[in-house]
Amino acid sequence: MNKLFARFPKESGFEITLAVFALAYLLVFAGLPLLYNIVLSFQQVDLMEPATLLRPFAGLANYHDIFSRPEARQVLVNTLLFVGLSLALQVVIGFLLALLFLQDFPFATFMRGLFLAGWIMPGLVVGVIWKLLFAGDFGVLNDLLMRSGILHDRIFWLSDPAYSIYAVIIANVWLGVPFNMLLLSVGLAAIPGDLYEAAELDGANALQRFFGITLPMMKATLGAVISLGAIMTMQQFDLIAALTQGGPANSSQVAQYWSWQLSFQTFEVSAGSAVATLMMILVLIVAVFYVRSTRNERMV
Amino acid sequence: MKRYVLFVIALIVTAVYLFPLYWMYITVFKSAAEMFQSPPTFWPAHAESHIWQVFTERGMGKFLWNSFIIACGTTAVTVFVGTGAAYALASVQNRWTSLAIFAVLVLQALPSSLMVTPIFTAFKGLGLLETPRLAVVIAQITKTLPFYIVLCRASFVQIPRELRDAALVDGASPARAFFDVILPLAVNGILVTAILVFLQSFGEYVYARSLILDDQYQTATVGLSAFIGATKIDWIGIMTYSAVFVTPILIAFMLLQRRIVAGLTAGALK
């Protein structure tokens, strides 16, 4: 340990001491569980057994087990759909809102701030409110869609397997849009205004200015926003718990919720940790992408 | 003219976005008959209040108290341990701190719902589930600490290095320079981030649901989810519960809105 410290410049000894507490904590309570999860996924875990670290080795049996389940394919498709569609909608809507609120009109920043109310609320409460909005027979969403002539028949958003995953995606987009809008606003505000003036003098129209200046200048921000959005969507648990709990018949099941259900509702911890391990690999890949895309922005 | 067209558009967009919140508050005051009326009413005909019921029949006071304790514990430890780390990672620059920043950012990305299985199994082995609220605090800090370090580091980065160097030249120890010079300047960022951490822990669900087995220690989120699980859904009760839970959060947010926005934009992209 002393040898390790010796590598640091002497005068920053105080700062290093400060950092070590937090990093040690994270190493023990986040790093070790991360590794332990991988170990668990190769073990045969029985929750009824007395607590022990050494359990029978199962090899790849747990992984084989989860992939041979009938719902595996659906969970995979749903997870990709959930992340992909949520991201696409969040970024597009967030971008449009960011462009709108950067215009000059009364109360623009105040109204933009109001949007963050959705972001600050507990996910479970947001899920419960959306569950009420989505209600089939007395829900206000169906009522509004039918009154405006978009729908002719009620949709049972949460109990119809054809719609359940989209209902969860709609609620998740609602949750994620404010954060996307905020980060994209920051990126947009940082583009120098004289670029647009010069382009306007050269006769570029609004569309040409958007594709010629805005989009290329926003590349780094978009990279960060997309990867951060993917991370937040892959973390989403509360909404699914409140809305559909993966049902009906796994039609809205996604990997992170499936893993929890396997471990805590059917007590198949081995299968649960195998799903978690696979999902974490995906999260880590996106996380590395995120860190790299924000690094360009860092001014340190 | 164009300004007012934009203003009206923005007003409509904001109203549409905030409609779910409006719907929650409006449902709170509806009567049972009006609740299931089709088409739904957009303003309660005869306002009623069910707040008292939620507290007596659902034991909401106890749930809120547990959430409050857990959020306080989480925030206290996060601020105590995280502030120094944020400062260190902002002021020292070498290969090791880059690696640490990288690790912290990656840890921030890990979903609680996937971390909870190994944490549960390990905590069970260690006997930590005997003190369930402490177990949730320990687990929740792994989530809030990286978030806190990232945002606080951003506010430390904004403080000019010269201030610390000047204090050192004047003969102050690094610890004094930190406590007397740097910390007072960062107090704003620390406070806002701490409140965000508190609000996040106050609404935490996965760890509370999975690690707390005794109903007596359960949090407000789990109490809410038990409410939906009932066979006959009492929507007015659920919305009242949600409104009681969320209103203090929204008030805190409204008061701090400007600072939160500034802190987030500085922290997330820098």
Coordinates of C-alpha atoms in Angstrom, one line a residue, chain A residues 100-259:
Chain A
L100 CA -38.1 25.6 -28.9
F101 CA -37.0 26.8 -25.5
L102 CA -33.8 28.4 -26.9
Q103 CA -36.0 30.9 -28.9
D104 CA -36.6 34.3 -27.4
F105 CA -40.0 34.5 -25.8
P106 CA -41.4 35.3 -22.3
F107 CA -40.9 32.8 -19.5
A108 CA -38.8 30.5 -21.8
T109 CA -36.3 29.4 -19.1
F110 CA -39.0 29.1 -16.5
M111 CA -41.2 26.8 -18.6
R112 CA -38.1 24.7 -19.5
G113 CA -37.4 24.4 -15.8
L114 CA -40.9 23.1 -15.2
F115 CA -40.2 20.1 -17.4
L116 CA -37.7 18.8 -14.9
A117 CA -40.5 18.1 -12.5
G118 CA -40.9 14.8 -14.3
W119 CA -37.3 14.0 -13.8
I120 CA -37.2 14.7 -10.1
M121 CA -40.3 12.6 -9.2
P122 CA -39.8 9.0 -7.9
G123 CA -40.1 6.6 -10.8
L124 CA -42.6 4.5 -8.9
V125 CA -45.0 7.5 -8.5
V126 CA -44.6 8.4 -12.1
G127 CA -45.4 4.7 -13.0
V128 CA -48.5 4.8 -10.8
I129 CA -49.8 8.0 -12.4
W130 CA -49.3 6.6 -15.8
K131 CA -51.1 3.4 -14.8
L132 CA -54.1 5.6 -14.1
L133 CA -53.8 7.5 -17.4
F134 CA -53.5 4.2 -19.3
A135 CA -56.6 2.6 -17.6
G136 CA -58.6 0.8 -20.3
D137 CA -62.2 1.6 -19.5
F138 CA -62.1 4.8 -17.6
G139 CA -58.6 6.1 -18.5
V140 CA -58.2 9.6 -19.7
L141 CA -55.7 8.7 -22.4
N142 CA -58.3 6.5 -24.2
D143 CA -60.9 9.2 -23.7
L144 CA -58.8 11.9 -25.3
L145 CA -57.7 9.8 -28.2
M146 CA -61.2 8.7 -29.0
R147 CA -62.6 12.2 -28.7
S148 CA -60.0 13.5 -31.0
G149 CA -60.9 10.7 -33.5
I150 CA -57.4 9.0 -33.4
L151 CA -58.9 5.9 -31.9
H152 CA -62.2 4.2 -32.5
D153 CA -61.9 1.6 -29.9
R154 CA -60.5 1.6 -26.4
I155 CA -57.0 0.2 -26.1
F156 CA -56.3 -1.8 -23.0
W157 CA -52.8 -0.4 -22.8
L158 CA -51.5 -2.5 -19.9
S159 CA -53.4 -5.7 -20.2
D160 CA -53.2 -6.2 -24.0
P161 CA -49.9 -8.0 -24.8
A162 CA -49.8 -6.2 -28.1
Y163 CA -49.5 -2.8 -26.4
S164 CA -48.0 -3.3 -23.0
I165 CA -44.4 -2.7 -24.0
Y166 CA -45.3 0.5 -25.9
A167 CA -47.2 1.7 -22.8
V168 CA -44.0 1.3 -20.7
I169 CA -42.0 3.0 -23.5
I170 CA -44.4 6.0 -23.6
A171 CA -44.1 6.5 -19.8
N172 CA -40.3 6.1 -20.0
V173 CA -40.0 8.7 -22.7
W174 CA -42.0 11.1 -20.5
L175 CA -39.5 10.5 -17.7
G176 CA -36.4 10.8 -19.9
V177 CA -37.4 13.8 -22.1
P178 CA -36.6 16.6 -19.6
F179 CA -33.0 15.4 -19.0
N180 CA -32.4 15.0 -22.8
M181 CA -33.8 18.5 -23.4
L182 CA -31.7 20.1 -20.7
L183 CA -28.4 18.6 -21.9
L184 CA -29.2 19.3 -25.6
S185 CA -30.0 22.9 -24.7
V186 CA -26.6 23.3 -23.1
G187 CA -25.0 21.9 -26.3
L188 CA -27.0 24.2 -28.5
A189 CA -26.3 27.3 -26.4
A190 CA -22.6 26.6 -26.8
I191 CA -22.7 26.9 -30.6
P192 CA -21.3 30.4 -31.6
G193 CA -24.0 32.6 -33.0
D194 CA -21.8 34.2 -35.7
L195 CA -21.7 30.8 -37.4
Y196 CA -25.4 31.2 -38.1
E197 CA -25.0 34.8 -39.1
A198 CA -22.3 33.9 -41.6
A199 CA -24.4 31.1 -43.0
E200 CA -27.4 33.3 -43.3
L201 CA -25.4 35.9 -45.2
D202 CA -24.3 33.1 -47.6
G203 CA -28.0 32.4 -48.2
A204 CA -28.4 29.1 -46.3
N205 CA -32.0 28.4 -45.3
A206 CA -33.1 27.2 -41.9
L207 CA -32.9 23.5 -42.9
Q208 CA -29.4 23.9 -44.4
R209 CA -28.3 25.7 -41.3
F210 CA -29.6 22.9 -39.1
F211 CA -27.8 20.1 -41.1
G212 CA -24.8 22.2 -42.0
I213 CA -24.0 23.7 -38.6
T214 CA -26.3 22.6 -35.7
L215 CA -26.0 18.8 -36.2
P216 CA -22.2 18.6 -36.8
M217 CA -21.6 20.9 -33.9
M218 CA -23.8 18.8 -31.7
K219 CA -22.0 15.5 -32.4
A220 CA -20.2 15.3 -29.1
T221 CA -23.2 16.3 -27.0
L222 CA -25.5 13.9 -28.9
G223 CA -23.0 11.1 -28.2
A224 CA -23.1 11.8 -24.5
V225 CA -26.9 12.2 -24.4
I226 CA -27.5 9.0 -26.4
S227 CA -25.2 6.9 -24.2
L228 CA -26.5 8.5 -21.0
G229 CA -30.1 7.9 -22.2
A230 CA -29.3 4.2 -22.9
I231 CA -27.8 3.9 -19.4
M232 CA -30.9 5.4 -17.7
T233 CA -33.3 3.3 -19.8
M234 CA -31.4 0.1 -18.9
Q235 CA -31.6 1.2 -15.2
Q236 CA -35.4 1.6 -15.4
F237 CA -37.0 -0.7 -12.9
D238 CA -39.6 1.3 -10.9
L239 CA -41.7 2.2 -13.9
I240 CA -42.0 -1.4 -15.0
A241 CA -42.8 -2.5 -11.4
A242 CA -45.6 0.0 -11.2
L243 CA -47.1 -0.4 -14.7
T244 CA -47.0 -4.0 -15.9
Q245 CA -44.5 -6.0 -13.8
G246 CA -43.3 -7.4 -17.1
G247 CA -46.7 -8.8 -18.0
P248 CA -49.1 -9.8 -19.3
A249 CA -47.3 -13.1 -20.3
N250 CA -43.9 -11.4 -20.4
S251 CA -45.1 -9.1 -23.2
S252 CA -43.4 -6.1 -21.5
Q253 CA -40.6 -8.0 -19.8
V254 CA -37.1 -6.5 -20.1
A255 CA -33.8 -8.0 -18.9
Q256 CA -33.3 -5.9 -15.8
Y257 CA -36.7 -6.6 -14.5
W258 CA -36.6 -10.3 -15.4
S259 CA -33.3 -10.7 -13.5

